[in-house]
PDB file of C-alpha atoms and ligand atoms in Angstrom:
ATOM      1  CA  MET A   1       1.794  16.734  -2.399  1.00  0.00           C
ATOM      2  CA  ASN A   2       2.714  13.042  -3.292  1.00  0.00           C
ATOM      3  CA  ILE A   3      -0.498  11.365  -4.625  1.00  0.00           C
ATOM      4  CA  TYR A   4      -0.632   7.613  -4.850  1.00  0.00           C
ATOM      5  CA  ALA A   5      -2.718   5.303  -6.766  1.00  0.00           C
ATOM      6  CA  HIS A   6      -4.435   3.195  -3.613  1.00  0.00           C
ATOM      7  CA  ARG A   7      -4.851  -0.527  -4.937  1.00  0.00           C
ATOM      8  CA  GLY A   8      -3.931   1.047  -9.103  1.00  0.00           C
ATOM      9  CA  ASN A   9      -6.436   3.498 -10.091  1.00  0.00           C
ATOM     10  CA  SER A  10      -9.377   1.555  -8.557  1.00  0.00           C
ATOM     11  CA  GLY A  11     -12.148   4.081  -8.162  1.00  0.00           C
ATOM     12  CA  PHE A  12     -12.394   3.140 -12.286  1.00  0.00           C
ATOM     13  CA  PHE A  13     -10.575   0.130 -12.947  1.00  0.00           C
ATOM     14  CA  PRO A  14     -10.685  -3.855 -10.732  1.00  0.00           C
ATOM     15  CA  GLU A  15      -8.062  -3.238  -7.260  1.00  0.00           C
ATOM     16  CA  ASN A  16      -4.859  -4.233  -7.068  1.00  0.00           C
ATOM     17  CA  THR A  17      -5.132  -5.834 -11.212  1.00  0.00           C
ATOM     18  CA  MET A  18      -2.706  -5.711 -13.867  1.00  0.00           C
ATOM     19  CA  TYR A  19      -5.367  -3.402 -15.645  1.00  0.00           C
ATOM     20  CA  ALA A  20      -5.910  -0.644 -12.880  1.00  0.00           C
ATOM     21  CA  PHE A  21      -1.874  -0.221 -13.011  1.00  0.00           C
ATOM     22  CA  LYS A  22      -1.425   0.340 -16.355  1.00  0.00           C
ATOM     23  CA  LYS A  23      -4.145   3.243 -16.161  1.00  0.00           C
ATOM     24  CA  SER A  24      -1.879   4.704 -12.807  1.00  0.00           C
ATOM     25  CA  LEU A  25       0.844   5.165 -15.848  1.00  0.00           C
ATOM     26  CA  ASP A  26      -0.157   7.870 -17.539  1.00  0.00           C
ATOM     27  CA  LEU A  27      -1.410  10.396 -14.177  1.00  0.00           C
ATOM     28  CA  ASP A  28      -0.138  13.128 -12.742  1.00  0.00           C
ATOM     29  CA  ILE A  29       0.756  10.874  -9.377  1.00  0.00           C
ATOM     30  CA  CYS A  30       4.102  10.312  -7.676  1.00  0.00           C
ATOM     31  CA  GLY A  31       2.940   6.481  -7.624  1.00  0.00           C
ATOM     32  CA  ILE A  32       1.020   3.172  -7.093  1.00  0.00           C
ATOM     33  CA  GLU A  33      -0.291   1.247  -3.636  1.00  0.00           C
ATOM     34  CA  LEU A  34      -0.420  -2.048  -3.753  1.00  0.00           C
ATOM     35  CA  ASP A  35      -1.463  -4.498  -0.818  1.00  0.00           C
ATOM     36  CA  VAL A  36       0.948  -8.232  -0.731  1.00  0.00           C
ATOM     37  CA  GLN A  37       0.178 -11.705   0.651  1.00  0.00           C
ATOM     38  CA  LYS A  38       2.061 -15.264  -0.094  1.00  0.00           C
ATOM     39  CA  THR A  39       0.629 -18.425  -2.242  1.00  0.00           C
ATOM     40  CA  LYS A  40       0.708 -21.276  -0.169  1.00  0.00           C
ATOM     41  CA  ASP A  41       4.194 -22.316  -2.988  1.00  0.00           C
ATOM     42  CA  GLY A  42       6.029 -18.948  -1.437  1.00  0.00           C
ATOM     43  CA  ILE A  43       4.847 -16.358  -4.836  1.00  0.00           C
ATOM     44  CA  LEU A  44       4.233 -12.971  -3.555  1.00  0.00           C
ATOM     45  CA  VAL A  45       1.058 -11.815  -5.539  1.00  0.00           C
ATOM     46  CA  VAL A  46      -1.142  -8.822  -5.327  1.00  0.00           C
ATOM     47  CA  HIS A  47      -4.769  -8.631  -3.771  1.00  0.00           C
ATOM     48  CA  HIS A  48      -5.885  -7.003  -1.004  1.00  0.00           C
ATOM     49  CA  ASP A  49      -7.130  -9.463   1.295  1.00  0.00           C
ATOM     50  CA  GLU A  50      -6.370 -12.623   2.837  1.00  0.00           C
ATOM     51  CA  THR A  51      -9.045 -14.972   0.893  1.00  0.00           C
ATOM     52  CA  LEU A  52     -10.763 -14.626  -2.623  1.00  0.00           C
ATOM     53  CA  GLY A  53     -14.470 -14.056  -2.983  1.00  0.00           C
ATOM     54  CA  ARG A  54     -14.873 -10.417  -2.790  1.00  0.00           C
ATOM     55  CA  VAL A  55     -12.914  -9.123  -5.597  1.00  0.00           C
ATOM     56  CA  PHE A  56     -12.295 -12.415  -7.279  1.00  0.00           C
ATOM     57  CA  ASP A  57     -13.963 -15.779  -7.021  1.00  0.00           C
ATOM     58  CA  GLY A  58     -13.821 -18.459  -5.106  1.00  0.00           C
ATOM     59  CA  LYS A  59     -13.106 -18.862  -1.461  1.00  0.00           C
ATOM     60  CA  GLY A  60     -10.440 -20.041   0.942  1.00  0.00           C
ATOM     61  CA  TYR A  61      -7.260 -17.812   2.029  1.00  0.00           C
ATOM     62  CA  ILE A  62      -4.665 -17.494  -0.343  1.00  0.00           C
ATOM     63  CA  LYS A  63      -2.190 -18.805   1.829  1.00  0.00           C
ATOM     64  CA  LYS A  64      -3.836 -22.297   1.752  1.00  0.00           C
ATOM     65  CA  LEU A  65      -3.948 -21.979  -2.654  1.00  0.00           C
ATOM     66  CA  THR A  66      -0.859 -22.446  -4.980  1.00  0.00           C
ATOM     67  CA  PHE A  67      -0.042 -20.569  -7.480  1.00  0.00           C
ATOM     68  CA  ASP A  68      -1.496 -21.845 -10.095  1.00  0.00           C
ATOM     69  CA  GLN A  69      -4.928 -22.617  -8.528  1.00  0.00           C
ATOM     70  CA  LEU A  70      -5.400 -18.419  -7.238  1.00  0.00           C
ATOM     71  CA  VAL A  71      -4.328 -17.739 -11.500  1.00  0.00           C
ATOM     72  CA  ASP A  72      -7.910 -20.262 -11.466  1.00  0.00           C
ATOM     73  CA  SER A  73     -10.019 -17.382  -9.781  1.00  0.00           C
ATOM     74  CA  ASN A  74     -11.929 -14.491 -12.606  1.00  0.00           C
ATOM     75  CA  LEU A  75     -12.629 -10.755 -11.655  1.00  0.00           C
ATOM     76  CA  ASN A  76     -16.320 -11.149  -9.993  1.00  0.00           C
ATOM     77  CA  ASN A  77     -17.471  -8.379 -12.726  1.00  0.00           C
ATOM     78  CA  ASP A  78     -18.143  -9.960 -15.696  1.00  0.00           C
ATOM     79  CA  GLU A  79     -17.973  -6.882 -18.532  1.00  0.00           C
ATOM     80  CA  LEU A  80     -14.554  -7.662 -17.275  1.00  0.00           C
ATOM     81  CA  ILE A  81     -13.789 -11.755 -16.657  1.00  0.00           C
ATOM     82  CA  SER A  82     -12.411 -12.090 -20.021  1.00  0.00           C
ATOM     83  CA  ARG A  83      -9.453  -9.994 -19.636  1.00  0.00           C
ATOM     84  CA  ASP A  84      -5.967 -11.337 -19.592  1.00  0.00           C
ATOM     85  CA  ASP A  85      -4.949  -8.366 -16.411  1.00  0.00           C
ATOM     86  CA  CYS A  86      -8.517  -8.898 -15.160  1.00  0.00           C
ATOM     87  CA  LYS A  87      -6.519 -11.403 -12.965  1.00  0.00           C
ATOM     88  CA  ILE A  88      -4.374 -11.595  -9.809  1.00  0.00           C
ATOM     89  CA  PRO A  89      -0.468  -9.845 -10.890  1.00  0.00           C
ATOM     90  CA  THR A  90       2.261 -11.951  -9.016  1.00  0.00           C
ATOM     91  CA  LEU A  91       4.439  -8.485  -7.258  1.00  0.00           C
ATOM     92  CA  GLU A  92       6.954  -9.334 -10.148  1.00  0.00           C
ATOM     93  CA  GLU A  93       4.575  -8.012 -12.875  1.00  0.00           C
ATOM     94  CA  VAL A  94       3.650  -5.618 -11.103  1.00  0.00           C
ATOM     95  CA  LEU A  95       7.728  -4.184 -10.688  1.00  0.00           C
ATOM     96  CA  GLU A  96       7.931  -5.189 -14.293  1.00  0.00           C
ATOM     97  CA  LEU A  97       5.158  -3.031 -14.957  1.00  0.00           C
ATOM     98  CA  ILE A  98       6.752   0.288 -13.008  1.00  0.00           C
ATOM     99  CA  LYS A  99      10.092  -0.184 -13.524  1.00  0.00           C
ATOM    100  CA  PRO A 100      10.665   1.711 -16.876  1.00  0.00           C
ATOM    101  CA  THR A 101       8.693   4.778 -15.605  1.00  0.00           C
ATOM    102  CA  ASN A 102       9.305   7.337 -12.535  1.00  0.00           C
ATOM    103  CA  LEU A 103       6.373   6.107  -9.658  1.00  0.00           C
ATOM    104  CA  THR A 104       7.359   4.748  -6.590  1.00  0.00           C
ATOM    105  CA  ILE A 105       5.947   1.592  -5.280  1.00  0.00           C
ATOM    106  CA  ASN A 106       4.183   1.370  -2.346  1.00  0.00           C
ATOM    107  CA  ILE A 107       4.312  -2.007  -0.779  1.00  0.00           C
ATOM    108  CA  GLU A 108       1.759  -2.686   2.133  1.00  0.00           C
ATOM    109  CA  ILE A 109       2.819  -6.743   3.801  1.00  0.00           C
ATOM    110  CA  LYS A 110      -0.449  -7.542   4.641  1.00  0.00           C
ATOM    111  CA  ASN A 111       0.887  -9.803   8.057  1.00  0.00           C
ATOM    112  CA  ASN A 112      -1.638  -8.439  10.504  1.00  0.00           C
ATOM    113  CA  LYS A 113      -3.768 -11.151  10.047  1.00  0.00           C
ATOM    114  CA  VAL A 114      -2.325 -13.473   8.269  1.00  0.00           C
ATOM    115  CA  ARG A 115       1.701 -14.042   9.743  1.00  0.00           C
ATOM    116  CA  TYR A 116       3.536 -14.691   6.792  1.00  0.00           C
ATOM    117  CA  LYS A 117       6.596 -16.301   7.652  1.00  0.00           C
ATOM    118  CA  GLY A 118       9.694 -14.744   5.524  1.00  0.00           C
ATOM    119  CA  ILE A 119       7.700 -12.655   3.742  1.00  0.00           C
ATOM    120  CA  GLU A 120       9.744  -9.220   4.135  1.00  0.00           C
ATOM    121  CA  GLU A 121      12.845 -10.816   2.807  1.00  0.00           C
ATOM    122  CA  ASP A 122      11.054 -12.320   0.412  1.00  0.00           C
ATOM    123  CA  ILE A 123      10.020  -8.818  -0.978  1.00  0.00           C
ATOM    124  CA  ILE A 124      13.778  -7.634  -0.473  1.00  0.00           C
ATOM    125  CA  ASN A 125      14.702  -9.936  -2.766  1.00  0.00           C
ATOM    126  CA  LEU A 126      12.724  -9.826  -5.321  1.00  0.00           C
ATOM    127  CA  VAL A 127      12.419  -5.999  -5.348  1.00  0.00           C
ATOM    128  CA  LYS A 128      16.715  -6.601  -5.323  1.00  0.00           C
ATOM    129  CA  ASN A 129      16.603  -8.692  -8.400  1.00  0.00           C
ATOM    130  CA  HIS A 130      15.104  -5.815 -10.266  1.00  0.00           C
ATOM    131  CA  ASN A 131      17.086  -3.017  -8.728  1.00  0.00           C
ATOM    132  CA  MET A 132      14.545  -1.225  -7.532  1.00  0.00           C
ATOM    133  CA  GLU A 133      15.345  -0.602  -4.273  1.00  0.00           C
ATOM    134  CA  GLU A 134      14.827   3.193  -4.329  1.00  0.00           C
ATOM    135  CA  ARG A 135      11.581   2.974  -6.154  1.00  0.00           C
ATOM    136  CA  VAL A 136      10.011   0.817  -3.318  1.00  0.00           C
ATOM    137  CA  LEU A 137       7.889   1.993  -0.231  1.00  0.00           C
ATOM    138  CA  ILE A 138       7.524  -1.123   1.933  1.00  0.00           C
ATOM    139  CA  SER A 139       4.306   0.095   4.494  1.00  0.00           C
ATOM    140  CA  SER A 140       2.893  -2.503   7.008  1.00  0.00           C
ATOM    141  CA  PHE A 141       0.040  -1.836  10.418  1.00  0.00           C
ATOM    142  CA  ASN A 142       2.803  -4.530  11.726  1.00  0.00           C
ATOM    143  CA  TYR A 143       5.559  -2.375  13.880  1.00  0.00           C
ATOM    144  CA  ARG A 144       6.880  -6.083  14.153  1.00  0.00           C
ATOM    145  CA  SER A 145       7.200  -6.741  10.545  1.00  0.00           C
ATOM    146  CA  LEU A 146       8.991  -2.831   9.830  1.00  0.00           C
ATOM    147  CA  LYS A 147      11.372  -3.915  12.180  1.00  0.00           C
ATOM    148  CA  ARG A 148      12.596  -6.845  10.236  1.00  0.00           C
ATOM    149  CA  ILE A 149      12.701  -4.783   7.531  1.00  0.00           C
ATOM    150  CA  PHE A 150      14.965  -2.519   9.255  1.00  0.00           C
ATOM    151  CA  ARG A 151      16.854  -5.336  10.465  1.00  0.00           C
ATOM    152  CA  LEU A 152      17.127  -6.707   6.642  1.00  0.00           C
ATOM    153  CA  ASP A 153      17.966  -3.652   5.010  1.00  0.00           C
ATOM    154  CA  PRO A 154      18.078  -0.325   6.849  1.00  0.00           C
ATOM    155  CA  THR A 155      17.953   1.902   3.808  1.00  0.00           C
ATOM    156  CA  ILE A 156      14.628   0.901   2.019  1.00  0.00           C
ATOM    157  CA  LYS A 157      12.204   3.494   2.999  1.00  0.00           C
ATOM    158  CA  THR A 158       9.338   2.151   5.187  1.00  0.00           C
ATOM    159  CA  ALA A 159       5.356   3.646   6.840  1.00  0.00           C
ATOM    160  CA  TYR A 160       3.855   2.338  10.024  1.00  0.00           C
ATOM    161  CA  LEU A 161       0.353   2.650   8.346  1.00  0.00           C
ATOM    162  CA  VAL A 162      -2.352   3.289  12.108  1.00  0.00           C
ATOM    163  CA  GLY A 163      -6.002   3.744  11.663  1.00  0.00           C
ATOM    164  CA  ALA A 164      -8.125   4.495  14.847  1.00  0.00           C
ATOM    165  CA  PHE A 165      -7.438   1.219  16.280  1.00  0.00           C
ATOM    166  CA  THR A 166      -3.857   1.839  16.998  1.00  0.00           C
ATOM    167  CA  PHE A 167      -4.842   5.327  18.963  1.00  0.00           C
ATOM    168  CA  LYS A 168      -7.193   3.241  21.001  1.00  0.00           C
ATOM    169  CA  HIS A 169      -4.183   1.840  23.213  1.00  0.00           C
ATOM    170  CA  LYS A 170      -1.711   4.049  21.609  1.00  0.00           C
ATOM    171  CA  SER A 171      -0.674   7.914  21.970  1.00  0.00           C
ATOM    172  CA  LEU A 172       0.976   9.943  19.608  1.00  0.00           C
ATOM    173  CA  LYS A 173       4.159   9.984  21.478  1.00  0.00           C
ATOM    174  CA  LYS A 174       4.745   5.887  21.383  1.00  0.00           C
ATOM    175  CA  VAL A 175       3.073   5.545  17.760  1.00  0.00           C
ATOM    176  CA  LEU A 176       6.244   8.651  16.316  1.00  0.00           C
ATOM    177  CA  LYS A 177       8.937   6.202  19.261  1.00  0.00           C
ATOM    178  CA  ARG A 178       7.509   2.832  17.746  1.00  0.00           C
ATOM    179  CA  CYS A 179       7.657   4.807  14.125  1.00  0.00           C
ATOM    180  CA  LYS A 180      11.486   6.019  14.793  1.00  0.00           C
ATOM    181  CA  GLU A 181      12.970   2.833  16.391  1.00  0.00           C
ATOM    182  CA  CYS A 182      11.702   1.124  13.320  1.00  0.00           C
ATOM    183  CA  ASN A 183      13.788   3.766  10.832  1.00  0.00           C
ATOM    184  CA  CYS A 184      10.687   4.743   8.812  1.00  0.00           C
ATOM    185  CA  THR A 185      10.098   7.487   6.582  1.00  0.00           C
ATOM    186  CA  TYR A 186       7.264   7.698   6.967  1.00  0.00           C
ATOM    187  CA  ILE A 187       3.684   7.527   9.170  1.00  0.00           C
ATOM    188  CA  HIS A 188       0.983   6.700   6.766  1.00  0.00           C
ATOM    189  CA  PRO A 189      -1.977   7.757   9.253  1.00  0.00           C
ATOM    190  CA  SER A 190      -5.966   6.637   7.883  1.00  0.00           C
ATOM    191  CA  TYR A 191      -7.711  10.396   7.510  1.00  0.00           C
ATOM    192  CA  ASP A 192      -9.580  10.363  10.119  1.00  0.00           C
ATOM    193  CA  VAL A 193      -7.118  10.364  12.635  1.00  0.00           C
ATOM    194  CA  VAL A 194      -5.205  13.425  10.976  1.00  0.00           C
ATOM    195  CA  ASN A 195      -5.082  16.020  12.877  1.00  0.00           C
ATOM    196  CA  LYS A 196      -2.315  18.546  13.085  1.00  0.00           C
ATOM    197  CA  GLU A 197      -0.960  17.418  16.703  1.00  0.00           C
ATOM    198  CA  LEU A 198      -0.085  14.068  14.544  1.00  0.00           C
ATOM    199  CA  VAL A 199       1.752  16.525  11.697  1.00  0.00           C
ATOM    200  CA  THR A 200       3.256  19.060  14.285  1.00  0.00           C
ATOM    201  CA  GLU A 201       5.132  16.278  16.219  1.00  0.00           C
ATOM    202  CA  ALA A 202       5.023  13.950  13.016  1.00  0.00           C
ATOM    203  CA  HIS A 203       7.293  16.867  10.886  1.00  0.00           C
ATOM    204  CA  LYS A 204       8.618  17.482  14.076  1.00  0.00           C
ATOM    205  CA  LYS A 205      10.841  13.843  14.272  1.00  0.00           C
ATOM    206  CA  GLY A 206      11.685  13.863  10.315  1.00  0.00           C
ATOM    207  CA  ILE A 207       8.694  11.646   9.716  1.00  0.00           C
ATOM    208  CA  SER A 208       6.877  12.930   6.783  1.00  0.00           C
ATOM    209  CA  VAL A 209       2.346  12.256   6.518  1.00  0.00           C
ATOM    210  CA  GLN A 210       1.066   9.909   4.384  1.00  0.00           C
ATOM    211  CA  VAL A 211      -2.849   8.987   4.977  1.00  0.00           C
ATOM    212  CA  TYR A 212      -5.077   7.200   3.580  1.00  0.00           C
ATOM    213  CA  THR A 213      -7.808   6.647   1.775  1.00  0.00           C
ATOM    214  CA  VAL A 214      -8.008  10.297   0.728  1.00  0.00           C
ATOM    215  CA  ASN A 215     -11.465   9.612  -1.874  1.00  0.00           C
ATOM    216  CA  SER A 216     -13.749  12.672  -0.935  1.00  0.00           C
ATOM    217  CA  ILE A 217     -13.134  16.444  -1.637  1.00  0.00           C
ATOM    218  CA  THR A 218     -13.988  18.145   1.561  1.00  0.00           C
ATOM    219  CA  ILE A 219     -11.492  15.714   3.515  1.00  0.00           C
ATOM    220  CA  MET A 220      -8.315  16.684   1.324  1.00  0.00           C
ATOM    221  CA  LYS A 221      -9.150  20.277   1.259  1.00  0.00           C
ATOM    222  CA  LYS A 222      -8.312  20.049   4.797  1.00  0.00           C
ATOM    223  CA  LEU A 223      -5.441  17.695   4.359  1.00  0.00           C
ATOM    224  CA  ILE A 224      -4.071  20.463   2.716  1.00  0.00           C
ATOM    225  CA  LYS A 225      -4.624  22.624   4.977  1.00  0.00           C
ATOM    226  CA  LEU A 226      -2.706  20.489   7.696  1.00  0.00           C
ATOM    227  CA  LYS A 227       0.296  19.824   5.107  1.00  0.00           C
ATOM    228  CA  VAL A 228       0.086  16.623   4.945  1.00  0.00           C
ATOM    229  CA  ASP A 229       3.408  15.202   2.520  1.00  0.00           C
ATOM    230  CA  GLY A 230       1.286  12.623   0.660  1.00  0.00           C
ATOM    231  CA  VAL A 231      -1.885  10.351   0.489  1.00  0.00           C
ATOM    232  CA  PHE A 232      -3.618   7.930  -1.002  1.00  0.00           C
ATOM    233  CA  THR A 233      -6.585   7.464  -2.633  1.00  0.00           C
ATOM    234  CA  ASN A 234      -8.638   5.060  -5.503  1.00  0.00           C
ATOM    235  CA  TYR A 235      -9.525   8.537  -7.500  1.00  0.00           C
ATOM    236  CA  PRO A 236      -5.965  10.333  -8.658  1.00  0.00           C
ATOM    237  CA  LYS A 237      -7.717  11.973 -10.984  1.00  0.00           C
ATOM    238  CA  ILE A 238      -9.844  13.975  -8.628  1.00  0.00           C
ATOM    239  CA  ILE A 239      -7.678  14.565  -6.390  1.00  0.00           C
ATOM    240  CA  ASN A 240      -4.883  15.554  -8.255  1.00  0.00           C
ATOM    241  CA  THR A 241      -6.991  18.336  -9.051  1.00  0.00           C
ATOM    242  CA  ILE A 242      -7.897  19.542  -6.485  1.00  0.00           C
ATOM    243  CA  VAL A 243      -4.749  19.846  -4.940  1.00  0.00           C
ATOM    244  CA  ASN A 244      -3.046  21.217  -8.100  1.00  0.00           C
ATOM    245  CA  GLU A 245      -5.895  24.200  -6.947  1.00  0.00           C
ATOM    246  CA  ASN A 246      -5.826  24.720  -3.495  1.00  0.00           C
ATOM    247  CA  LEU A 247      -2.086  25.001  -2.816  1.00  0.00           C
TER     248      LEU A 247
HETATM  249  O1  G3P B 301      -1.692   1.455   2.243  1.00  0.00           O
HETATM  250  C1  G3P B 301      -2.550   2.620   2.732  1.00  0.00           C
HETATM  251  C2  G3P B 301      -4.138   1.568   2.879  1.00  0.00           C
HETATM  252  O2  G3P B 301      -4.405   1.177   1.825  1.00  0.00           O
HETATM  253  C3  G3P B 301      -4.312   0.920   4.129  1.00  0.00           C
HETATM  254  O3  G3P B 301      -5.346   0.519   4.594  1.00  0.00           O
HETATM  255  O4  G3P B 301      -7.012  -1.225   4.818  1.00  0.00           O
HETATM  256  O5  G3P B 301      -6.595  -0.351   1.764  1.00  0.00           O
HETATM  257  O6  G3P B 301      -4.308  -2.122   3.426  1.00  0.00           O
HETATM  258  P1  G3P B 301      -6.313  -0.899   3.672  1.00  0.00           P
END
C-alpha cells in the first residue's frame, strides 16, 4: 500500500510548508503530496489555494503577486509564525529536500481554477534539472494538463484526479478512457467515489488506484478490503499502523 503524506505531514504541521515536509522524512511512507501554483514572475511555489488568506496572511491571487511579495506572507498561526521553514516554499526547495531520500513526490498541478500558461513545461524542466524524473508523479483534475505532460514527456508518470463532480457528467468508462488517452499510470479518486467497480475496472486497464484524502480509520479499512493501491492522508503514521494491522 502506497501511503503519501498529504500536503506534508499536514495533520500535525502547517500544510505545504518545509516544516511539514521535513516532518514527513522519517515516516515509513512511499511519498509526499504537494500542490503547485505559479507567481507573477514565473516562480513555481507550493501552495494549495490559488489565493492567500486561509493558511497564510494577506490576500489576492498568487498569479498576481511576485515571489518577493509572497515570501512576506506569514502563517496564520501565531505559535509558528517566526519559523523560517513556515513560509510558502518554492517547488525547487522541496525537490532539493526530498532528493537524497527514497520518497516519491506527487506534484499536483493546480491548473483547474487558474490556467497557468506553461506550468506543465516549467515543472518538467525543473524536475529534469534536478534529475528527478523517476522520483515524481504529476497529478491534476485538469485532464488537458495531463495530456500536455504526455506530449512533453511520455515517460513522466501521471495521475488523473477525480471526485464526485467528475462522475456527475461522466461515466466510469469515459473517465478511464481519459486516463488511457493521457497515458496515466494512476487514477486518484476521492474516497467517497471509490467502489469495487472502480477498482476492478481500473485494474483491468492496468491503472493503479490511489485515493485521497483518507483521514478516517473506518474508511481506510474499507479501502484495504477494496484492494486500492495507495492513499493520501494527513495522518500517515496512524494510517500506516492500520495498514500493518489489516493487510
Ligand atoms: O492530490 C490529492 C488531493 O490533494 C486532491 O485534493 O483538494 O487536496 O487538492 P485537494
